[in-house]
PDB file of C-alpha atoms in Angstrom:
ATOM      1  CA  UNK N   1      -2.172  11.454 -10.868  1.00  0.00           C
ATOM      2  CA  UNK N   2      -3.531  10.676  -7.758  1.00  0.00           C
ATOM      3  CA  UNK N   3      -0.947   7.772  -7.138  1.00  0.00           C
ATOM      4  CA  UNK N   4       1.955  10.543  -7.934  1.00  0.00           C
ATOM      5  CA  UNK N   5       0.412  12.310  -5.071  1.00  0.00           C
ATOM      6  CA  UNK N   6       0.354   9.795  -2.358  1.00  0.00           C
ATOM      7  CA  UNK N   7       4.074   8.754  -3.378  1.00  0.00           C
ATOM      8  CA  UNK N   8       5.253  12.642  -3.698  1.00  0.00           C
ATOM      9  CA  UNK N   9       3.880  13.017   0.193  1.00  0.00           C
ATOM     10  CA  UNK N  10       4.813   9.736   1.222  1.00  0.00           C
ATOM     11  CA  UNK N  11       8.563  10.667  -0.090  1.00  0.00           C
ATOM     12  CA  UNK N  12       9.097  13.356   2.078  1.00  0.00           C
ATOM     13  CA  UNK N  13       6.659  11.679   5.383  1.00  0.00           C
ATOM     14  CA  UNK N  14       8.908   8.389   5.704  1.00  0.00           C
ATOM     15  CA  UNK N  15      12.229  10.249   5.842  1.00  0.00           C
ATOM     16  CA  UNK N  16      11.099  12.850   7.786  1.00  0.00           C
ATOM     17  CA  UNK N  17       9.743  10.662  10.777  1.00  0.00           C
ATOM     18  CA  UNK N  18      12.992   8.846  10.471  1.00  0.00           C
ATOM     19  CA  UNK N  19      15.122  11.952  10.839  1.00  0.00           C
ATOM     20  CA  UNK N  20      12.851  12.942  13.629  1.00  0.00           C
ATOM     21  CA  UNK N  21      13.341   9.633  15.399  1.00  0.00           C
ATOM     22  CA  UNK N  22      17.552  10.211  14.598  1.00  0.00           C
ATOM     23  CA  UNK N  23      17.380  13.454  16.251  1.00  0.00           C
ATOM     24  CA  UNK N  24      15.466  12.960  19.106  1.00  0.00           C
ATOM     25  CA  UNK N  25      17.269   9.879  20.128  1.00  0.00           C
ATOM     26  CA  UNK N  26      20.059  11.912  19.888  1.00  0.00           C
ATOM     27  CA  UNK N  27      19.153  14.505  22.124  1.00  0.00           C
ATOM     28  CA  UNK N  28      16.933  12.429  24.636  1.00  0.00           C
ATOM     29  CA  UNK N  29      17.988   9.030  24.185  1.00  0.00           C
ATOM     30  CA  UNK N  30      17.179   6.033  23.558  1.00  0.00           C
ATOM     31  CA  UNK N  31      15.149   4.645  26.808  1.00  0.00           C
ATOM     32  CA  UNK N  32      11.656   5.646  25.650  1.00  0.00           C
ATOM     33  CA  UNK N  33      10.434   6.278  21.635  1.00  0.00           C
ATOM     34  CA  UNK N  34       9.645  10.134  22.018  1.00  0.00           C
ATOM     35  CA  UNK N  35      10.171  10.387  18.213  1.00  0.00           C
ATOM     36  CA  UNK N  36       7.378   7.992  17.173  1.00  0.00           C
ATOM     37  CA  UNK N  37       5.067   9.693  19.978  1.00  0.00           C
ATOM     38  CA  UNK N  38       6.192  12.822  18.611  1.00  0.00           C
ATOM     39  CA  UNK N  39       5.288  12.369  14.768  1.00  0.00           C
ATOM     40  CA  UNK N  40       2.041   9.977  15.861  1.00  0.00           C
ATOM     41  CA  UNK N  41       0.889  13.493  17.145  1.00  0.00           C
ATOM     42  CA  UNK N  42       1.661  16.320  14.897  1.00  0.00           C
ATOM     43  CA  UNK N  43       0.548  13.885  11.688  1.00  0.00           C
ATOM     44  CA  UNK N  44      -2.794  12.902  13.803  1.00  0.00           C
ATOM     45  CA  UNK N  45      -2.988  17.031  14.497  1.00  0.00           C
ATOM     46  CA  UNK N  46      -2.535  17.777  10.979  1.00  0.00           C
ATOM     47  CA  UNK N  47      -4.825  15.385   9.236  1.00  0.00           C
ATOM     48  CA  UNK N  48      -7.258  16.306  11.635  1.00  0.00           C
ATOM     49  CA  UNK N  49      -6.505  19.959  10.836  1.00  0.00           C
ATOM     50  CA  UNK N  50      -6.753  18.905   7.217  1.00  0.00           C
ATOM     51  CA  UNK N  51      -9.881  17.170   7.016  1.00  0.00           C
ATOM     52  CA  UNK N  52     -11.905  19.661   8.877  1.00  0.00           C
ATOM     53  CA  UNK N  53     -11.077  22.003   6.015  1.00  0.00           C
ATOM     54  CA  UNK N  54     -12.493  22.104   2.039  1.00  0.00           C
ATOM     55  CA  UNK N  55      -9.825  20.264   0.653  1.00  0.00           C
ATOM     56  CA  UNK N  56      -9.006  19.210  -3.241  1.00  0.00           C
ATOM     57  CA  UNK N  57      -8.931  15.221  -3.679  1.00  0.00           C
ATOM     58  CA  UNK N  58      -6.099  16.418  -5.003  1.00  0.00           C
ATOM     59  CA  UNK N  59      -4.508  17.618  -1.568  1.00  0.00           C
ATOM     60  CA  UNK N  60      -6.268  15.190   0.488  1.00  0.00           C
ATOM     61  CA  UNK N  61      -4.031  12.435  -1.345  1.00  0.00           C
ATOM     62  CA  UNK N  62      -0.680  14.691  -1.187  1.00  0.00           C
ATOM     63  CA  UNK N  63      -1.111  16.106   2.195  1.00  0.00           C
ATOM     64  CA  UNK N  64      -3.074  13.429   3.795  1.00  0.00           C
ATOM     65  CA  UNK N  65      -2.832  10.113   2.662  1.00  0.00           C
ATOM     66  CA  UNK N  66       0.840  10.368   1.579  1.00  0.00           C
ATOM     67  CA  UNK N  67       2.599  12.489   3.635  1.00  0.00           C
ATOM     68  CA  UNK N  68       0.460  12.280   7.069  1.00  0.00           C
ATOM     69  CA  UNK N  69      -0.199   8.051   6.806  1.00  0.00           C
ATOM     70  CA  UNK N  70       3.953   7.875   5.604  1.00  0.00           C
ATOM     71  CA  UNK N  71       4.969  10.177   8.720  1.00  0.00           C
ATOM     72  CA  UNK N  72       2.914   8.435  11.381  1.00  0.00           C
ATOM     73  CA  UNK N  73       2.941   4.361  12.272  1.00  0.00           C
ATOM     74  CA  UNK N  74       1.498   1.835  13.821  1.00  0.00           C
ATOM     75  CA  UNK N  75       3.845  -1.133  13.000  1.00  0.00           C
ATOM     76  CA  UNK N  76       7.261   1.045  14.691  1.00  0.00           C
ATOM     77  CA  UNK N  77       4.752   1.648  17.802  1.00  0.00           C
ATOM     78  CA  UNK N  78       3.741  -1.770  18.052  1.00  0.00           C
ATOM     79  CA  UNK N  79       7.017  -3.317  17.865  1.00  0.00           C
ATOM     80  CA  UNK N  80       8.249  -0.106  20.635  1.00  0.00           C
ATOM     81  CA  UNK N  81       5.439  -1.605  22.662  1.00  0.00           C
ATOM     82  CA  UNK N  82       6.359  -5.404  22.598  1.00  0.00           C
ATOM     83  CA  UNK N  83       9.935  -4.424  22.943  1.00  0.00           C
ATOM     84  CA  UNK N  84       8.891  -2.911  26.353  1.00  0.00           C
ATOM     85  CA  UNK N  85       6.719  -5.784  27.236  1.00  0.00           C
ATOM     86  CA  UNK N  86       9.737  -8.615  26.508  1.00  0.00           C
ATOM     87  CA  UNK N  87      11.753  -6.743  28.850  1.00  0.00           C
ATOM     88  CA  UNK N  88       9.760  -6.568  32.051  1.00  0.00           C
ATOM     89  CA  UNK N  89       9.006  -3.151  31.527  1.00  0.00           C
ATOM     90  CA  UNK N  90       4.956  -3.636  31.348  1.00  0.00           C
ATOM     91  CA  UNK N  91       4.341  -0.380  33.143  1.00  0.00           C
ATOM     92  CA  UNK N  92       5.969   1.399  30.866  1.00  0.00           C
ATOM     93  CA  UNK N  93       4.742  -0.569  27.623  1.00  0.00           C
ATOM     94  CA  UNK N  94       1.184   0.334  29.185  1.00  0.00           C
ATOM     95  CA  UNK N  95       2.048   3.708  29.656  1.00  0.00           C
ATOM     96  CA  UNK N  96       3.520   4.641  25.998  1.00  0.00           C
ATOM     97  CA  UNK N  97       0.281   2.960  24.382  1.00  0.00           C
ATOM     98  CA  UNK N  98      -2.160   5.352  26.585  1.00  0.00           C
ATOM     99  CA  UNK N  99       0.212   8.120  26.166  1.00  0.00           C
ATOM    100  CA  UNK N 100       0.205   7.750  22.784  1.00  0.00           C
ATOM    101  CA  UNK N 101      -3.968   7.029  21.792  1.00  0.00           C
ATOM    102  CA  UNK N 102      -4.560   9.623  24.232  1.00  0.00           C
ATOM    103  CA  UNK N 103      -2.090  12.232  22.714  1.00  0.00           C
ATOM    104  CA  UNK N 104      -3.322  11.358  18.988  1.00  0.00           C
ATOM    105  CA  UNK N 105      -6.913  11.400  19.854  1.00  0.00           C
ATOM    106  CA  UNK N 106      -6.626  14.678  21.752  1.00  0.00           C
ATOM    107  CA  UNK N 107      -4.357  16.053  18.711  1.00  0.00           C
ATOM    108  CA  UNK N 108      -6.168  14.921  15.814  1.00  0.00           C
ATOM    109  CA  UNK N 109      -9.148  16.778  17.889  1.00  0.00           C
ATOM    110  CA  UNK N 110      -7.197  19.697  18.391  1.00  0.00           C
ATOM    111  CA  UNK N 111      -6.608  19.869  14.354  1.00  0.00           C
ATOM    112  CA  UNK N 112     -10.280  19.473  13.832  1.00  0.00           C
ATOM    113  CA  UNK N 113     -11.223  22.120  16.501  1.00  0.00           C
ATOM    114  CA  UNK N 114      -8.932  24.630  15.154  1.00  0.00           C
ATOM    115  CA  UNK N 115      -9.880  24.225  11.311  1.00  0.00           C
ATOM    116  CA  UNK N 116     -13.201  24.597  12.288  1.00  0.00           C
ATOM    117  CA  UNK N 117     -12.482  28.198  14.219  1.00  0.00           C
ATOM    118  CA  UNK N 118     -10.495  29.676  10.924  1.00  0.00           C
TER     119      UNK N 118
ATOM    120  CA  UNK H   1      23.646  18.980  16.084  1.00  0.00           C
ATOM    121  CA  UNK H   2      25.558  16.509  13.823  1.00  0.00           C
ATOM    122  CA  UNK H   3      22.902  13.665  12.986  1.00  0.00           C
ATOM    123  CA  UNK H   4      25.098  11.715  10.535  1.00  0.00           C
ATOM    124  CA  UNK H   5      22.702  10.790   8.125  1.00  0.00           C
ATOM    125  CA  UNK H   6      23.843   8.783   5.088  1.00  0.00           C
ATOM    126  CA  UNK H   7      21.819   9.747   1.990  1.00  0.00           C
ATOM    127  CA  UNK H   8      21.142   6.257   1.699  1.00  0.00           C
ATOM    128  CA  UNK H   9      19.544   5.541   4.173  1.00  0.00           C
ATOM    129  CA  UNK H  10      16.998   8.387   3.681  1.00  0.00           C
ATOM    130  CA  UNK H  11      16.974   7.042  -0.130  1.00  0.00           C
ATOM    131  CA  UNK H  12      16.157   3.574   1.511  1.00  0.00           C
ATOM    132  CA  UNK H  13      13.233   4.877   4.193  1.00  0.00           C
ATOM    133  CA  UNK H  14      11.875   7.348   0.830  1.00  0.00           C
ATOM    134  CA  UNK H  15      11.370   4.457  -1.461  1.00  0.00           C
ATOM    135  CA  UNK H  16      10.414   1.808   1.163  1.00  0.00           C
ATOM    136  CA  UNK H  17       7.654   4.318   2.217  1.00  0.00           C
ATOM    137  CA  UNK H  18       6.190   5.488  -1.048  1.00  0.00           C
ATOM    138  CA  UNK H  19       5.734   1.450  -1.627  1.00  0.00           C
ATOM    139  CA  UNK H  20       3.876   1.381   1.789  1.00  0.00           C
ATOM    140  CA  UNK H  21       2.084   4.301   1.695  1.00  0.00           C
ATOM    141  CA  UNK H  22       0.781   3.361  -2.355  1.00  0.00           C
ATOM    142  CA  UNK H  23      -0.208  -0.406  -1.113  1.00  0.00           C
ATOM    143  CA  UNK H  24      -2.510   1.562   1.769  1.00  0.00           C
ATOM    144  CA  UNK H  25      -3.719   3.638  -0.673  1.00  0.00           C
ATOM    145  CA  UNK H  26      -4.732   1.046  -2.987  1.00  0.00           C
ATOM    146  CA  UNK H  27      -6.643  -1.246  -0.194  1.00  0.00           C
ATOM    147  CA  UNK H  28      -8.267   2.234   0.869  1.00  0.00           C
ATOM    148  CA  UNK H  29      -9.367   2.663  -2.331  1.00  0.00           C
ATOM    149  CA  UNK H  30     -10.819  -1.178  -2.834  1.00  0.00           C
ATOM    150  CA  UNK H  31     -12.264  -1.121   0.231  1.00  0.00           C
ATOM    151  CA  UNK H  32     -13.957   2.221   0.744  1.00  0.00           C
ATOM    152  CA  UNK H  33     -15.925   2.702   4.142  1.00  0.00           C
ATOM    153  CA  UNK H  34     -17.923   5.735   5.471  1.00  0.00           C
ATOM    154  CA  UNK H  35     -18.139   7.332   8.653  1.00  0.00           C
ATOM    155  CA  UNK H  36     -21.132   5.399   9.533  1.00  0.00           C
ATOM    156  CA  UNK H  37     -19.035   1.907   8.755  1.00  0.00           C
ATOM    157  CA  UNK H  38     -16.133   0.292  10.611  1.00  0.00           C
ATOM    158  CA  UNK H  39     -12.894   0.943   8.821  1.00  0.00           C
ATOM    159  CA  UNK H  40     -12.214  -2.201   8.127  1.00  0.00           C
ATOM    160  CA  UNK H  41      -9.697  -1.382   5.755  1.00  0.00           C
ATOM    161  CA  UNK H  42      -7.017   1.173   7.652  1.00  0.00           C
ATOM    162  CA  UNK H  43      -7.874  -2.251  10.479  1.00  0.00           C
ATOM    163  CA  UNK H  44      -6.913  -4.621   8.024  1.00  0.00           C
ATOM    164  CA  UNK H  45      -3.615  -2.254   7.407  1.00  0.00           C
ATOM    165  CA  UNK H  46      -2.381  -1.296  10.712  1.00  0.00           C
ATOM    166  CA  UNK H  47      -2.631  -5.267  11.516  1.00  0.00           C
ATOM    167  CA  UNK H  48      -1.464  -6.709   9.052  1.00  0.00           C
ATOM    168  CA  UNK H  49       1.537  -4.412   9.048  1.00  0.00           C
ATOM    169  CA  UNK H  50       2.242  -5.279  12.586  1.00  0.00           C
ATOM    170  CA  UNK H  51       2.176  -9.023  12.123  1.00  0.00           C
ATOM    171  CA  UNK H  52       4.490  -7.738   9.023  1.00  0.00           C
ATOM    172  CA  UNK H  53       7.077  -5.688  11.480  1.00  0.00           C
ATOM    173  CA  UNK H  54       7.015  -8.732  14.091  1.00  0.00           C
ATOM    174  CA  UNK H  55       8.443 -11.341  11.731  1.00  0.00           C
ATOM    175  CA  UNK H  56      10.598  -9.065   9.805  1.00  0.00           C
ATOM    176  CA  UNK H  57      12.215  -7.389  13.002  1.00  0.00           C
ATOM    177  CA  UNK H  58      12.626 -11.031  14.290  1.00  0.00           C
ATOM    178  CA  UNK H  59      13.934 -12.987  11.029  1.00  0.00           C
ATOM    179  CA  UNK H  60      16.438  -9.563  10.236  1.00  0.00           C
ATOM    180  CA  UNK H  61      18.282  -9.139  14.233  1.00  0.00           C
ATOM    181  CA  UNK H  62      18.807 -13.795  13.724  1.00  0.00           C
ATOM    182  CA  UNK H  63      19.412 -13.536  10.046  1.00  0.00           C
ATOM    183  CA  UNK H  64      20.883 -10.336   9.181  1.00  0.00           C
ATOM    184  CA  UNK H  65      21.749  -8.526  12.444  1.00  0.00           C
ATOM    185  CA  UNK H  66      23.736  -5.844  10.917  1.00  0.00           C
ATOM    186  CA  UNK H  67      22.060  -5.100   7.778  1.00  0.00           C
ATOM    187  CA  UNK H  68      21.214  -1.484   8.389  1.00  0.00           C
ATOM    188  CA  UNK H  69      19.589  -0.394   5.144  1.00  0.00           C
ATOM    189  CA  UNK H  70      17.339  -3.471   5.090  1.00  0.00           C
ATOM    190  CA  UNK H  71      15.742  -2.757   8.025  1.00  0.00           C
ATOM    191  CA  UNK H  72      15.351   0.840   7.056  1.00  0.00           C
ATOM    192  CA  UNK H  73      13.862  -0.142   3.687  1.00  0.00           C
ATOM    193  CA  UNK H  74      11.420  -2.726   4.844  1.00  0.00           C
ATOM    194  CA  UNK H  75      10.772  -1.738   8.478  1.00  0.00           C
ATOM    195  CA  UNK H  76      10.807   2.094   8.620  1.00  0.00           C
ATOM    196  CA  UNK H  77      10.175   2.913   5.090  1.00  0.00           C
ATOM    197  CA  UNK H  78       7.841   0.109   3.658  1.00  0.00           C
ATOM    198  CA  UNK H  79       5.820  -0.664   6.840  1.00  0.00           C
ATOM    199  CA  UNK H  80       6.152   2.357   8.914  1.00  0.00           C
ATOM    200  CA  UNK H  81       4.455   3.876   5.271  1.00  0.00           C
ATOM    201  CA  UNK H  82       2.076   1.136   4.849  1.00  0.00           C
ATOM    202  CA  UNK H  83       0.773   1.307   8.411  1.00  0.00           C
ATOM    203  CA  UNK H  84      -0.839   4.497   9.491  1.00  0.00           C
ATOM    204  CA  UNK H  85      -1.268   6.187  13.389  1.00  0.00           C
ATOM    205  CA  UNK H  86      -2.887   9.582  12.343  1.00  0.00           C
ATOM    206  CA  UNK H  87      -6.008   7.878  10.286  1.00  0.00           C
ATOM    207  CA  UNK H  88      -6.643   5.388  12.422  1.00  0.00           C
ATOM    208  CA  UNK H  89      -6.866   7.851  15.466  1.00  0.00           C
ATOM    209  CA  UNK H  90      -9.078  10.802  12.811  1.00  0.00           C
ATOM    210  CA  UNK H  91     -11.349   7.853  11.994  1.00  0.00           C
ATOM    211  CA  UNK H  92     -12.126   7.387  15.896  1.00  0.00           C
ATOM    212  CA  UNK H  93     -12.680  11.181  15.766  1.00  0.00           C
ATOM    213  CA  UNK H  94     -15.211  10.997  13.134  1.00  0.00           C
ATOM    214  CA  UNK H  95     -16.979   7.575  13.604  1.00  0.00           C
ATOM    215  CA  UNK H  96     -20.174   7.415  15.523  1.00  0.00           C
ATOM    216  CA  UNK H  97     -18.793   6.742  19.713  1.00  0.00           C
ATOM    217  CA  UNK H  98     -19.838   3.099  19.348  1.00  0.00           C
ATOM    218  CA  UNK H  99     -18.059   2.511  16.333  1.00  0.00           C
ATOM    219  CA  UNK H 100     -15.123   4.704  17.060  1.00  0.00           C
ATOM    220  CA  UNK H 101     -14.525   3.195  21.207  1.00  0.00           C
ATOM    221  CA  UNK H 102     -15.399  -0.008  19.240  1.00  0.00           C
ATOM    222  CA  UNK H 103     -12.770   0.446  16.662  1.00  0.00           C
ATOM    223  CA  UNK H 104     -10.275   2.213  18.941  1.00  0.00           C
ATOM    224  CA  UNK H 105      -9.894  -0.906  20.668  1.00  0.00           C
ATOM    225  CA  UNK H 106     -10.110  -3.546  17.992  1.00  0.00           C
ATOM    226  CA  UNK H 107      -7.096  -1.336  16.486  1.00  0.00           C
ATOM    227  CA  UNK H 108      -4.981  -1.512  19.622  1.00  0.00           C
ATOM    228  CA  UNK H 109      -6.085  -5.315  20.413  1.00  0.00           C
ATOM    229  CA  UNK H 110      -5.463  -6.586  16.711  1.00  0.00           C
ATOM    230  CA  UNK H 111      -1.856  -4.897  16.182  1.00  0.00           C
ATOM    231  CA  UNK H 112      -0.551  -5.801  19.639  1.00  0.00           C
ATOM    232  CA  UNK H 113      -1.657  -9.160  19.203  1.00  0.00           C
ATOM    233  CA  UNK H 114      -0.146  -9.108  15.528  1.00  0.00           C
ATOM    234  CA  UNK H 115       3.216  -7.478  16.233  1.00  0.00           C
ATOM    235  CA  UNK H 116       3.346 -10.649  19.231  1.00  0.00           C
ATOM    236  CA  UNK H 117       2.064 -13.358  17.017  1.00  0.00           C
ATOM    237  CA  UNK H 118       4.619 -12.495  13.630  1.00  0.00           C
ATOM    238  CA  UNK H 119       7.764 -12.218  16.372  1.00  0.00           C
ATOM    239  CA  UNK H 120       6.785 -15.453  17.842  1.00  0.00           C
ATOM    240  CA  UNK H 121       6.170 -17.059  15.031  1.00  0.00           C
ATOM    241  CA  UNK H 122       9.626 -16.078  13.164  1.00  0.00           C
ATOM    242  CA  UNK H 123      11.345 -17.032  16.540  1.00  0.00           C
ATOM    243  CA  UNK H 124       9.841 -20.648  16.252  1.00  0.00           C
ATOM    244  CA  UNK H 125      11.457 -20.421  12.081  1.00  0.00           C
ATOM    245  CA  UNK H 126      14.485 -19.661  13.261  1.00  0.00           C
ATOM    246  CA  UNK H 127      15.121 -22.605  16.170  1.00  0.00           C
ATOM    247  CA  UNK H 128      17.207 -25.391  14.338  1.00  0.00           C
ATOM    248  CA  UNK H 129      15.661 -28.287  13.548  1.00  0.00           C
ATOM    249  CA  UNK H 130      17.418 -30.928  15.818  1.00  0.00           C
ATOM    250  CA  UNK H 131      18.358 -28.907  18.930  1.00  0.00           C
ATOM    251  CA  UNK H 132      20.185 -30.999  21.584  1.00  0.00           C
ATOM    252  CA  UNK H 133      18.098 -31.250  25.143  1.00  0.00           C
ATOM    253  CA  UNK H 134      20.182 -28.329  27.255  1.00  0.00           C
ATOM    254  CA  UNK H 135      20.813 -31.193  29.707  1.00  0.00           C
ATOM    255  CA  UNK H 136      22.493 -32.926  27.381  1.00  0.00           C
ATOM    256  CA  UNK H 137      25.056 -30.684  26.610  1.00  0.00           C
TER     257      UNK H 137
END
């Protein structure tokens, strides 16, 4: 059951940071990865939201595990990152991974704060 | 906005991810850790699925430069699901500060490192064997 869970969440996570990344390169671009900062946040806000709260094992799997660890990634950020570096652009590879550990960190805190004040 | 997306490909990133996301969850699961304990195994994950990206990424633009769904299927959907951005930064937020600043930056070392090392090392897999001197030429 639990298995069904994580897949069921990670089923609509995966897609749904793609489509993100599809739509915000095509507003924005693609000089700098505003798509994977942008779902690195809101899944680090909700988990954190999420696990400040009484939550089911049940839910934790769905909601956490599947869809929250299938939305965000390391491995695409990573890669971004070394992509920047290869091209000379070390500044800005620099700048994306503080932007982005500062901007989870401070969201995933954010999450925790607010479940705490409902 | 028009996004033209092919069902496919979502199909592709879908089932690539549930695969990632159930391989996490089953290392999670044989490697349990508490708050008090380095999380060894979402550092083992994010790691090992950036060494993962770096050779894949590398072997698929020599190999198989136009093979769209592959790289949606194994990069975005199977290790973008396998590795995992919003528990590695919750467990900083809940370790101890030692453990956490000491984790945060074992995390950031290890997959930079990984995501260099798995690109460099598919380069050096994909040089041909008997390559003439560029003098030579």
């Amino acid at each position: 059951m639990t298995l069904l869970l994580v897949a069921l969440g990670a089923a609509i996570g995966a897609p749904l940071r793609y489509l993100t990344d599809r739509y915000v390169q095509a507003r924005y671009g693609t000089g700098f990865p505003w798509g994977t900062l942008a779902v690195n946040a809101v899944g680090s806000l909700v988990l954190g939201f999420l696990l400040g709260q009484p939550l089911s094992p049940g839910l934790t799997a769905l909601l956490g595990t599947g869809f929250c660890g299938a939305l965000t990634t390391y491995s695409t950020f990573s890669w971004e990152t070394l992509t920047f570096a290869r091209r000379g652009e070390q500044a800005t590879a620099v700048a994306y991974v503080l932007v982005s550990l500062l901007t989870g960190l401070g969201a995933a805190s954010l999450g925790a704060i607010t479940a705490q004040a409902l | 906005m028009d996004l033209d997306v092919d069902r496919r490909a979502l199909a592709a990133v879908s089932a690539g991810g549930v695969l990632g996301a159930l391989a996490r969850y089953a290392i999670g699961a044989a490697w349990p850790h508490t708050s008090s304990e380095f999380p060894w195994s979402t550092w083992l994950i994010n790691v090992s699925g950036c060494f993962l990206i770096g050779v894949l990424f590398t072997l698929l633009a020599h190999f198989r430069p136009g093979h769209r769904l592959t790289r949606l299927f194994l990069g975005t959907g199977l290790l973008g699901g396998y590795t995992t951005f919003s528990t590695a930064e919750v467990e900083v937020q809940h370790a101890t500060p030692a453990i956490g600043l000491g984790y945060l930056a074992a995390t950031i070392t290890g997959a930079l490192l990984a995501v260099w090392a798995g690109s460099t090392l598919a380069a050096l897999g994909t040089r041909p064997r008997h390559e003439a001197p560029v003098d030579a030429r």
